[in-house]
Coordinates of C-alpha atoms in Angstrom, one line a residue:
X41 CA 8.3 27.2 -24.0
X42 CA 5.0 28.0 -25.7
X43 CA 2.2 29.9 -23.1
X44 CA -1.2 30.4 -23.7
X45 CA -4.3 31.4 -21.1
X46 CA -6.4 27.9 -21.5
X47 CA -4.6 24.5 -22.9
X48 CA -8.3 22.0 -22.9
X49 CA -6.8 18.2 -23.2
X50 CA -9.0 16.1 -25.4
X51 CA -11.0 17.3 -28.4
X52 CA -14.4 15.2 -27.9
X53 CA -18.1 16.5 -26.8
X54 CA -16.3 17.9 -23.6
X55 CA -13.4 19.7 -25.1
X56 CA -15.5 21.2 -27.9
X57 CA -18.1 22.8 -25.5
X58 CA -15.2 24.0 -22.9
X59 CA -13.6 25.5 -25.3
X60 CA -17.3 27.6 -27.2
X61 CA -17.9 28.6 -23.0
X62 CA -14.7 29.9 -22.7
X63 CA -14.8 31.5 -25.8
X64 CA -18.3 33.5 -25.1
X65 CA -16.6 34.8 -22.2
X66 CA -14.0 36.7 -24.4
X67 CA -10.6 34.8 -23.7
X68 CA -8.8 34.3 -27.0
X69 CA -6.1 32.6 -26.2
X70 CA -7.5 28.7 -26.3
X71 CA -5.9 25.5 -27.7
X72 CA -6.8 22.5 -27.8
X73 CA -4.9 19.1 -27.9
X74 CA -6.3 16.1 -29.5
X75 CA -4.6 12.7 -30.0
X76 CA -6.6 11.5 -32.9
X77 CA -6.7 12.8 -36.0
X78 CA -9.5 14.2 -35.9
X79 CA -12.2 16.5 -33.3
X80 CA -15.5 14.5 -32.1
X81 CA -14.1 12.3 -29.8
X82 CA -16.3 9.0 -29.4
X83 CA -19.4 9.9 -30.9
X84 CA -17.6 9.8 -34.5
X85 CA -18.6 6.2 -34.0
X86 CA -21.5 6.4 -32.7
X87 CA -23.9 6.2 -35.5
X88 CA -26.7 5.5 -34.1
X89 CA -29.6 8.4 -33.0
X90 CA -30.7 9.9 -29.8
X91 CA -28.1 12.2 -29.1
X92 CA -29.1 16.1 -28.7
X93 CA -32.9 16.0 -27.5
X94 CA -31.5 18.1 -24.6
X95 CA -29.7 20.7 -26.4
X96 CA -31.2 21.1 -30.0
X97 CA -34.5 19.5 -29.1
X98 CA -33.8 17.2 -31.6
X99 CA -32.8 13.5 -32.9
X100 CA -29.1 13.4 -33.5
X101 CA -26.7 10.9 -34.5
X102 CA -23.7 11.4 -32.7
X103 CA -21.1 12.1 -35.8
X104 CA -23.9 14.9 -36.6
X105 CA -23.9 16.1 -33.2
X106 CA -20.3 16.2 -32.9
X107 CA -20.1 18.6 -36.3
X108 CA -22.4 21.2 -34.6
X109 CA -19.8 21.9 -32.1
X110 CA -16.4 21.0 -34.5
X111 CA -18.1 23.6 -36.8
X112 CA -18.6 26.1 -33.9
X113 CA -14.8 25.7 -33.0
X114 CA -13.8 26.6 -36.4
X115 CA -16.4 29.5 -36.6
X116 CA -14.7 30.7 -33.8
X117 CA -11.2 30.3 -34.4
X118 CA -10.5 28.0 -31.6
X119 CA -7.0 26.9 -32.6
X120 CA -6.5 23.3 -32.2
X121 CA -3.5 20.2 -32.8
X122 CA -4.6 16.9 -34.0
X123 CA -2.3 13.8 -33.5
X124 CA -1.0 15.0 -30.4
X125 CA -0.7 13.2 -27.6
X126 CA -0.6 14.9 -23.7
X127 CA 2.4 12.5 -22.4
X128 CA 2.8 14.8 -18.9
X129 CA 1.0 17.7 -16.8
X130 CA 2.6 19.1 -13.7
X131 CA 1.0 21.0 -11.0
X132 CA 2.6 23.6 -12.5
X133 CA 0.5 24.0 -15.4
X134 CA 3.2 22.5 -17.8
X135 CA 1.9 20.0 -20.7
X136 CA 4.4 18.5 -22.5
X137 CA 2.9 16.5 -25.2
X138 CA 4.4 15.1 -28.4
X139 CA 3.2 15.0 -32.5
X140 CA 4.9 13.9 -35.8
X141 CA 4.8 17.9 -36.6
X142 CA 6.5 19.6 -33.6
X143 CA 8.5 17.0 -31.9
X144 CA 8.5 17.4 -28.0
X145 CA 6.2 20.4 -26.9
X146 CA 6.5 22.4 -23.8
X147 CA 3.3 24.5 -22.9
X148 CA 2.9 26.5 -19.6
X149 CA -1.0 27.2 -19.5
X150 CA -2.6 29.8 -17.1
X151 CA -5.4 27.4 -17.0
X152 CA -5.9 23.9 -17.9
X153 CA -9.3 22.1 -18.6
X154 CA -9.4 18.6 -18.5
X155 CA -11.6 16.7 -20.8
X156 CA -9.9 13.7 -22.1
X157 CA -13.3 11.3 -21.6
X158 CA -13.1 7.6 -20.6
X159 CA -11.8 4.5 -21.3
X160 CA -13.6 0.7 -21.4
X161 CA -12.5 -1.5 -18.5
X162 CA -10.3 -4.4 -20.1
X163 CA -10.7 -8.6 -19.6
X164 CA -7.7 -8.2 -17.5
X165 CA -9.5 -6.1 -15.1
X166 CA -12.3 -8.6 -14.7
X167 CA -10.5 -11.8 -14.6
X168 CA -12.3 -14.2 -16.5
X169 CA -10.8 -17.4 -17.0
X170 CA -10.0 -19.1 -20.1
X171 CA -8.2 -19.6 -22.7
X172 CA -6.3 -16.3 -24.8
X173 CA -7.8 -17.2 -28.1
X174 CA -8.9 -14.4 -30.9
X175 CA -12.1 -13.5 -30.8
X176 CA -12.6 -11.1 -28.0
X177 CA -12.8 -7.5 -27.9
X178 CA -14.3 -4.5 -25.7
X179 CA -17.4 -3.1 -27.3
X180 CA -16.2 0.1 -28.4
X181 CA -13.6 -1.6 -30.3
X182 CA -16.2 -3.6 -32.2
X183 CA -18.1 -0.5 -32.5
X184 CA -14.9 0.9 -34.3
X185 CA -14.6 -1.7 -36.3
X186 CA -18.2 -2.0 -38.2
X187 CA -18.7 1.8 -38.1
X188 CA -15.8 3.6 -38.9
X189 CA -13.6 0.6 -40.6
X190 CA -16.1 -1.7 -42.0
X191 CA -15.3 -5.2 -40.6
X192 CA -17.2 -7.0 -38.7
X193 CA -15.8 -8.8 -35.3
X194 CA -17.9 -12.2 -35.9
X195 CA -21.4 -13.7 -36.9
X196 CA -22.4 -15.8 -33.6
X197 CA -21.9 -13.3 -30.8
X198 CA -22.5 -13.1 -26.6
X199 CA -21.7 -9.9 -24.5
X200 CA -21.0 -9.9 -21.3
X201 CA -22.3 -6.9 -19.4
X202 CA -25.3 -4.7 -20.1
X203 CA -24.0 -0.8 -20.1
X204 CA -25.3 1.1 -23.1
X205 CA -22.3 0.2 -25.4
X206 CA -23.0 -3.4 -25.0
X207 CA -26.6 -3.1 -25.3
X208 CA -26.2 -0.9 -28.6
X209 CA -24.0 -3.7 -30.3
X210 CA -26.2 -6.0 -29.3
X211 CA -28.4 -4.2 -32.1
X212 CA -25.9 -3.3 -34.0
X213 CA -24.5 -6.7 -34.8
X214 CA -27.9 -7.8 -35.3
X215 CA -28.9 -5.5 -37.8
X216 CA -25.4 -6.4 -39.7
X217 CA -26.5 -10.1 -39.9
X218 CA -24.7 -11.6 -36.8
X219 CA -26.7 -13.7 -34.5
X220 CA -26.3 -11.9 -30.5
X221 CA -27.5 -15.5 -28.3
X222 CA -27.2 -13.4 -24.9
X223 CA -26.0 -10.6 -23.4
X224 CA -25.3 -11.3 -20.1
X225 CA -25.2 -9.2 -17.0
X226 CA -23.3 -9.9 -13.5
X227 CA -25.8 -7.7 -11.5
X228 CA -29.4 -8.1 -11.1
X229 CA -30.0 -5.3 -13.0
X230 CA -28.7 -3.6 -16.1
X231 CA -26.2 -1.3 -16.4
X232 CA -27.8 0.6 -19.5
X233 CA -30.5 3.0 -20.1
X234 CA -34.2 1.9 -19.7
X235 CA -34.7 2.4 -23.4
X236 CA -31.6 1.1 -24.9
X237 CA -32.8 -2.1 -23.3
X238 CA -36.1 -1.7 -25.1
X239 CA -34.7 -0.6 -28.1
X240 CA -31.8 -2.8 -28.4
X241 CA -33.0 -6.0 -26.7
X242 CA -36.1 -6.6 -26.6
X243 CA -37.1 -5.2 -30.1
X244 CA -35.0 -7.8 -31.4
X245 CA -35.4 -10.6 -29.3
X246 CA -31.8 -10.3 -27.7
X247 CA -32.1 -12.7 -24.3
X248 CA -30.8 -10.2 -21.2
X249 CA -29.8 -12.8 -18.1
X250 CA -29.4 -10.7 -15.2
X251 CA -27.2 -12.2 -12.2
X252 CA -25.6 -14.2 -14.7
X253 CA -21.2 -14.3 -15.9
X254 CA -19.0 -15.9 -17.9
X255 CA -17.0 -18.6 -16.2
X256 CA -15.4 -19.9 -18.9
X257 CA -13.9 -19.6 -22.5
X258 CA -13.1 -21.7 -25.2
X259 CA -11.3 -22.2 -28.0
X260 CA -7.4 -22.2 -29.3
X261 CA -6.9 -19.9 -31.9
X262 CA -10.1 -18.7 -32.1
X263 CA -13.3 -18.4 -29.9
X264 CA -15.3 -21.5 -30.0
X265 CA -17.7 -21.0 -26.8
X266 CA -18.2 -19.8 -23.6
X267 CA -19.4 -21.4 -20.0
X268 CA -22.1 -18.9 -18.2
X269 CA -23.6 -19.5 -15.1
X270 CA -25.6 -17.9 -12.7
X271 CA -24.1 -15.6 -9.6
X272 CA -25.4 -15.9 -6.1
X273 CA -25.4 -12.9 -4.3
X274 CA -21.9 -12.3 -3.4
X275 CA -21.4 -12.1 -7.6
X276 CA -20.0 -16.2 -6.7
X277 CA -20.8 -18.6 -9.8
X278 CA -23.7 -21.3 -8.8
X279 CA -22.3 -25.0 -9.6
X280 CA -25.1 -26.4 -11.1
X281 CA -26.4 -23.6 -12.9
X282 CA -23.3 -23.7 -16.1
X283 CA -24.5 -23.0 -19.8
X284 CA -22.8 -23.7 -23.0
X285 CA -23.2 -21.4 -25.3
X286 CA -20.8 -21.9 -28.9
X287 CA -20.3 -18.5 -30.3
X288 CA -17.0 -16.9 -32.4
X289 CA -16.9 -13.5 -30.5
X290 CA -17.3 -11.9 -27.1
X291 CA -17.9 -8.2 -26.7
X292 CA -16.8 -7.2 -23.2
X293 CA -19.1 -3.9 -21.9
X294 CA -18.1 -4.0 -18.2
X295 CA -17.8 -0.5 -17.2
X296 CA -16.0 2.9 -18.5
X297 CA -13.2 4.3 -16.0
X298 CA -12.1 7.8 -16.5
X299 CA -9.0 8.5 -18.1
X300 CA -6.9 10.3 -15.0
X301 CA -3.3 9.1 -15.4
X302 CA -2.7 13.0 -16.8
X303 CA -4.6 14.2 -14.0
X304 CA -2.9 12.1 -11.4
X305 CA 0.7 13.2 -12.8
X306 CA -0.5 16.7 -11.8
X307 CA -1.7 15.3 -8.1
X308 CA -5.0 16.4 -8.8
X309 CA -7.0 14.7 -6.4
X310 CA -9.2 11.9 -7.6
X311 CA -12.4 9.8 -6.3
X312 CA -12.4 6.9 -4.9
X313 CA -15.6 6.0 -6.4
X314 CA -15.9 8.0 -9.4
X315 CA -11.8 7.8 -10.3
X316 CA -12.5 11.2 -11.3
X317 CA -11.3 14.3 -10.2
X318 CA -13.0 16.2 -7.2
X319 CA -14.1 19.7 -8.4
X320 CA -16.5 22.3 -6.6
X321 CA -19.3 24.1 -8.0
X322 CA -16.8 25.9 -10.8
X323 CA -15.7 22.2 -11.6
X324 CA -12.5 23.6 -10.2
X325 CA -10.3 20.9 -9.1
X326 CA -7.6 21.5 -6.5
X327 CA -5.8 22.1 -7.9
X328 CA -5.8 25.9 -8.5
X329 CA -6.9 27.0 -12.2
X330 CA -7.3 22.7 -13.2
X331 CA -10.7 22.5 -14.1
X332 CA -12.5 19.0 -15.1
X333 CA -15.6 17.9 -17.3
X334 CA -17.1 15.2 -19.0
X335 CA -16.3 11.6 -18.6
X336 CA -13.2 12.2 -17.1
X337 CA -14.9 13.4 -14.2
X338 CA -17.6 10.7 -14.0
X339 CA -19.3 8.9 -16.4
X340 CA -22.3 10.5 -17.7
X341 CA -25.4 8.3 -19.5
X342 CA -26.2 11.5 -21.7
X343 CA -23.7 13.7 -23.6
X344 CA -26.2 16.5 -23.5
X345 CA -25.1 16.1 -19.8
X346 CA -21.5 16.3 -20.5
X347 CA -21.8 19.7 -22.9
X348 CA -24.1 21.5 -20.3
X349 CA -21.4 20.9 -18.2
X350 CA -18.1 21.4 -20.1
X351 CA -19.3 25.0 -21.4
X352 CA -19.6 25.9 -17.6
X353 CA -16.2 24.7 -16.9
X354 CA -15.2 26.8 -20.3
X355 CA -17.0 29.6 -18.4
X356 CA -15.3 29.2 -14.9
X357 CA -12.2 28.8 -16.7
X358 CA -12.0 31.7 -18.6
X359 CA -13.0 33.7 -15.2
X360 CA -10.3 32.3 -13.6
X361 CA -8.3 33.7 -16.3
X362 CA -10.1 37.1 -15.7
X363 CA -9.2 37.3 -12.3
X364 CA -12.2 35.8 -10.1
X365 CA -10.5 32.8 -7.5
X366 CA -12.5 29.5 -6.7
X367 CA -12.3 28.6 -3.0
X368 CA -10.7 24.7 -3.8
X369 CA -13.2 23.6 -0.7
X370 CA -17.0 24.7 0.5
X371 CA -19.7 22.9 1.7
X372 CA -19.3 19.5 1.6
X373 CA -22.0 17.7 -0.2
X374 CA -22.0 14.0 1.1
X375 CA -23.7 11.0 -0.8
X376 CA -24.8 8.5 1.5
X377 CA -27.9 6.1 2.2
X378 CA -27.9 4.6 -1.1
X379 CA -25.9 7.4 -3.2
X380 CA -22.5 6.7 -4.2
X381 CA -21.2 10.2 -5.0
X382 CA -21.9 13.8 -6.1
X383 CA -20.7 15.8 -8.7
X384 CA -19.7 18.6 -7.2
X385 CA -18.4 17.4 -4.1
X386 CA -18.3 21.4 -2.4
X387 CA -20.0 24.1 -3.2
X388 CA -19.1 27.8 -2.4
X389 CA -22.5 29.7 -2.6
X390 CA -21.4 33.1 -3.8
X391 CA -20.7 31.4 -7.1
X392 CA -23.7 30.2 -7.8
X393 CA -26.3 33.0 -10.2
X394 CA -29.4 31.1 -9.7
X395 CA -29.0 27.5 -9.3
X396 CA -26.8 24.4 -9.6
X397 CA -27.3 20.6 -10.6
X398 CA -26.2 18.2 -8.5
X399 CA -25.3 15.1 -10.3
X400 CA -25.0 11.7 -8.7
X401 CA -25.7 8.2 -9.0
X402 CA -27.3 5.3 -6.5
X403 CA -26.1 2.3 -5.8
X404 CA -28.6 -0.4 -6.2
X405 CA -32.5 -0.8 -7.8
X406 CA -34.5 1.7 -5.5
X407 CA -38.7 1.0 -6.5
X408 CA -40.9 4.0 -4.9
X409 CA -38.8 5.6 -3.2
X410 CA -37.3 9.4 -2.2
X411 CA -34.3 11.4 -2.5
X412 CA -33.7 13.4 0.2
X413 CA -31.5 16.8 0.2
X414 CA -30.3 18.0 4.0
X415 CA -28.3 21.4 5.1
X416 CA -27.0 19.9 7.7
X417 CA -30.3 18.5 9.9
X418 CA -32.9 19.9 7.8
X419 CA -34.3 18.2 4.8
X420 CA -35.4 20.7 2.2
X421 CA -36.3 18.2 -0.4
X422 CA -38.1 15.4 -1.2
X423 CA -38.9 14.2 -4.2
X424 CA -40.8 10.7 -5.2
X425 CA -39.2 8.3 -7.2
X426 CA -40.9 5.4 -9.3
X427 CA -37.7 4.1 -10.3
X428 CA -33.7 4.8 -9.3
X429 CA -31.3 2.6 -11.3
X430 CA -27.6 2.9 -11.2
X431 CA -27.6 3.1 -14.8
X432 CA -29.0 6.6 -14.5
X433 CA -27.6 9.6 -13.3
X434 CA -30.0 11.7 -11.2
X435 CA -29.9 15.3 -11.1
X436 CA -31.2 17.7 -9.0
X437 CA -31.2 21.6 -8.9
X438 CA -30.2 23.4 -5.5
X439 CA -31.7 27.2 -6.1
X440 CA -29.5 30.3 -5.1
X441 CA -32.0 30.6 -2.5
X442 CA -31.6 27.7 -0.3
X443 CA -28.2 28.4 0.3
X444 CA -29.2 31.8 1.8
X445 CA -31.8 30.4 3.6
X446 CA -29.2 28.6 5.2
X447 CA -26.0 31.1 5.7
X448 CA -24.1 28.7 7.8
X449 CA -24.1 25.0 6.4
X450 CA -21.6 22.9 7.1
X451 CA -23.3 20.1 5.0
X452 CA -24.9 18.9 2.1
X453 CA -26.4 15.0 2.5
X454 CA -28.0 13.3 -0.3
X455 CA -29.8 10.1 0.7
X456 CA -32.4 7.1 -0.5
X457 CA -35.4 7.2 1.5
X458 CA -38.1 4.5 1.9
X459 CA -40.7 7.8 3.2

């Protein structure tokens, strides 16, 4: 059995930038495992620009932003294995995973970062009825498809759901001569970022019907049409309200669940709301010496976001490996009045230097409103908010000294406040 001090699962954004934190802190004994065939993860095929205003202060597409940090690996030396696919993780820190080159592999890791990103949630998931014809395909996979392999899905297109995938084909297959005739959203609001829905949709006159779903599909062998209709609101179709709309392809952008079936095999313990792992302020799982990052442990709008965080968990990992334990509990930081969760879900003080960001997301359209930070009954901050969106993650930064301020908190509370 082959042993080495960090094993990082998944070479993406996330895997990358755990691996350069854990690297800066002197461990050299790092691999990483990547089932494609090459490192970059997802933004290989995201061609489009935005990425990296956060952490090179500049406009990046995302296969350029992914080379900064492949390049960095390789500077460093960071071995890695392409083609090889995790299969099993125990909570004994035993990967077995499996490639074309070495067969069956057995690795015991003194510590294991997780950073295998997120999948697209599937028709299956979402039920809509219809007939099984060709024609139909998650976003990401039509992404694939024009960008890396050079086909395109169809020419009359409709996408159901508005996250930032859907939104940025919606452009995408416009600006490769196909005709987008809606993309339509199930909640009364989008799921994407405020300016993907400028950029994407209403630069190029893409219709966006909010509290609106598919009800219907047709065609044999391939996608002739599909039924919408507008959604009261329990999300129930409104008879009355059906349109026809022909079209030869349907993207489906309905949501992004983590990718946990590894974690889960290692009974690291998982949100219900998030489906990713709970961690503390080290992104420690607890799992003892599992640490999470990225998408797998929730989705983030911004991959900027996800490296920030991933070369902390690097960091915490390779202190872990130094000696230094994580409490797996602390102060519990608890989302409620209008936020869903938090990311992290405890925090032990004495690890924090200076400050940490605590990430979360609300659950509905919030106009002029507050959010509202308690230790226990005393609210230290509250901060004005034109806009809240569950689209966007919000962060905000506890400082070192607010936790001393307030030695013996039980509780964190985050809340949505009308004043």
């Amino acid at each position: 059995m082959r042993q080495h001090d960090i094993v990082i699962i998944g070479g993406g954004p996330a895997g990358l930038a755990a691996a350069i934190g854990a690297r800066e802190e002197g461990i050299e004994d790092i691999l990483i495992l990547e089932r494609d065939n090459c490192l970059g993860g997802i933004l290989n095929q995201c061609i489009h620009n935005g990425f990296g205003l956060h952490t090179f202060k500049e406009e990046l597409t995302g296969p350029e932003y992914a080379e900064r940090f492949v390049d960095k690996v390789k500077e460093m030396n960071v071995p890695y294995k392409l083609n090889t696919m995790v299969i099993d993780i125990n909570k004994d820190k035993i990967i077995t995973a499996v490639n074309e080159e070495d067969g069956i592999l057995e690795i015991k890791a003194k510590s294991i970062i997780l950073a295998m990103g997120c999948r697209e949630r599937p028709r299956g998931a979402i039920n809509i009825p219809g007939s099984r014809c060709a024609g139909i395909y998650s976003a990401g996979a039509a992404q694939k498809f024009v960008n890396i392999d050079g086909y395109m899905p169809g020419k009359e297109v409709v996408i159901l759901g508005s996250g930032d995938i859907g939104l940025i084909m919606a452009r995408r297959m416009t600006l490769e001569g196909a005709k987008v005739k809606a993309v339509v959203e199930l909640m009364p609001y989008s799921g994407g970022l405020k300016r993907n829905i400028v950029q994407c949709l209403d630069d190029f006159g893409i219709p966006l019907k909010l509290a609106h779903t598919v009800t219907d599909i047709k065609g044999k062998d391939r996608l002739e049409g599909v039924t919408i209709a507008k959604v009261d609101e329990n999300r129930k179709p409104i008879k009355g309200t059906e349109e026809y709309i022909p079209c030869d392809t349907l993207l489906l952008s309905v949501g992004l669940v983590p990718e946990n079936e590894l974690s889960a095999k290692a009974d690291v313990e998982l949100s219900q709301v998030t489906g990713g792992p709970i961690v503390n302020e080290s992104l420690q799982t607890n799992i003892e010496g599992v640490f999470a990052c990225g998408n797998v442990l929730h989705v983030h709008d911004l991959v900027d976001y996800v490296t920030e965080e991933s070369v902390s968990a690097g960091k915490n990992a390779a202190r872990y490996i130094n000696g230094q334990t994580f409490n797996k509990t602390g102060i519990e930081v608890i989302a409620t009045n209008g936020a869903r969760y938090t990311v992290p879900k405890f925090i032990n003080p004495e690890n924090i230097n200076k400050l940490i960001d605590l990430r979360f997301r609300v659950g509905d359209v919030y106009k002029d409103n507050y959010i509202s930070i308690y230790f226990d009954e005393v609210r230290e901050m509250h901060i004005k908010k034109r806009i809240l969106t569950p689209g966007e993650m919000e962060t905000v930064k506890l400082t070192k000294a607010l936790f001393e301020k307030h030695p013996d908190c039980k509780n964190i509370t985050v809340k949505v406040e009308g004043e």
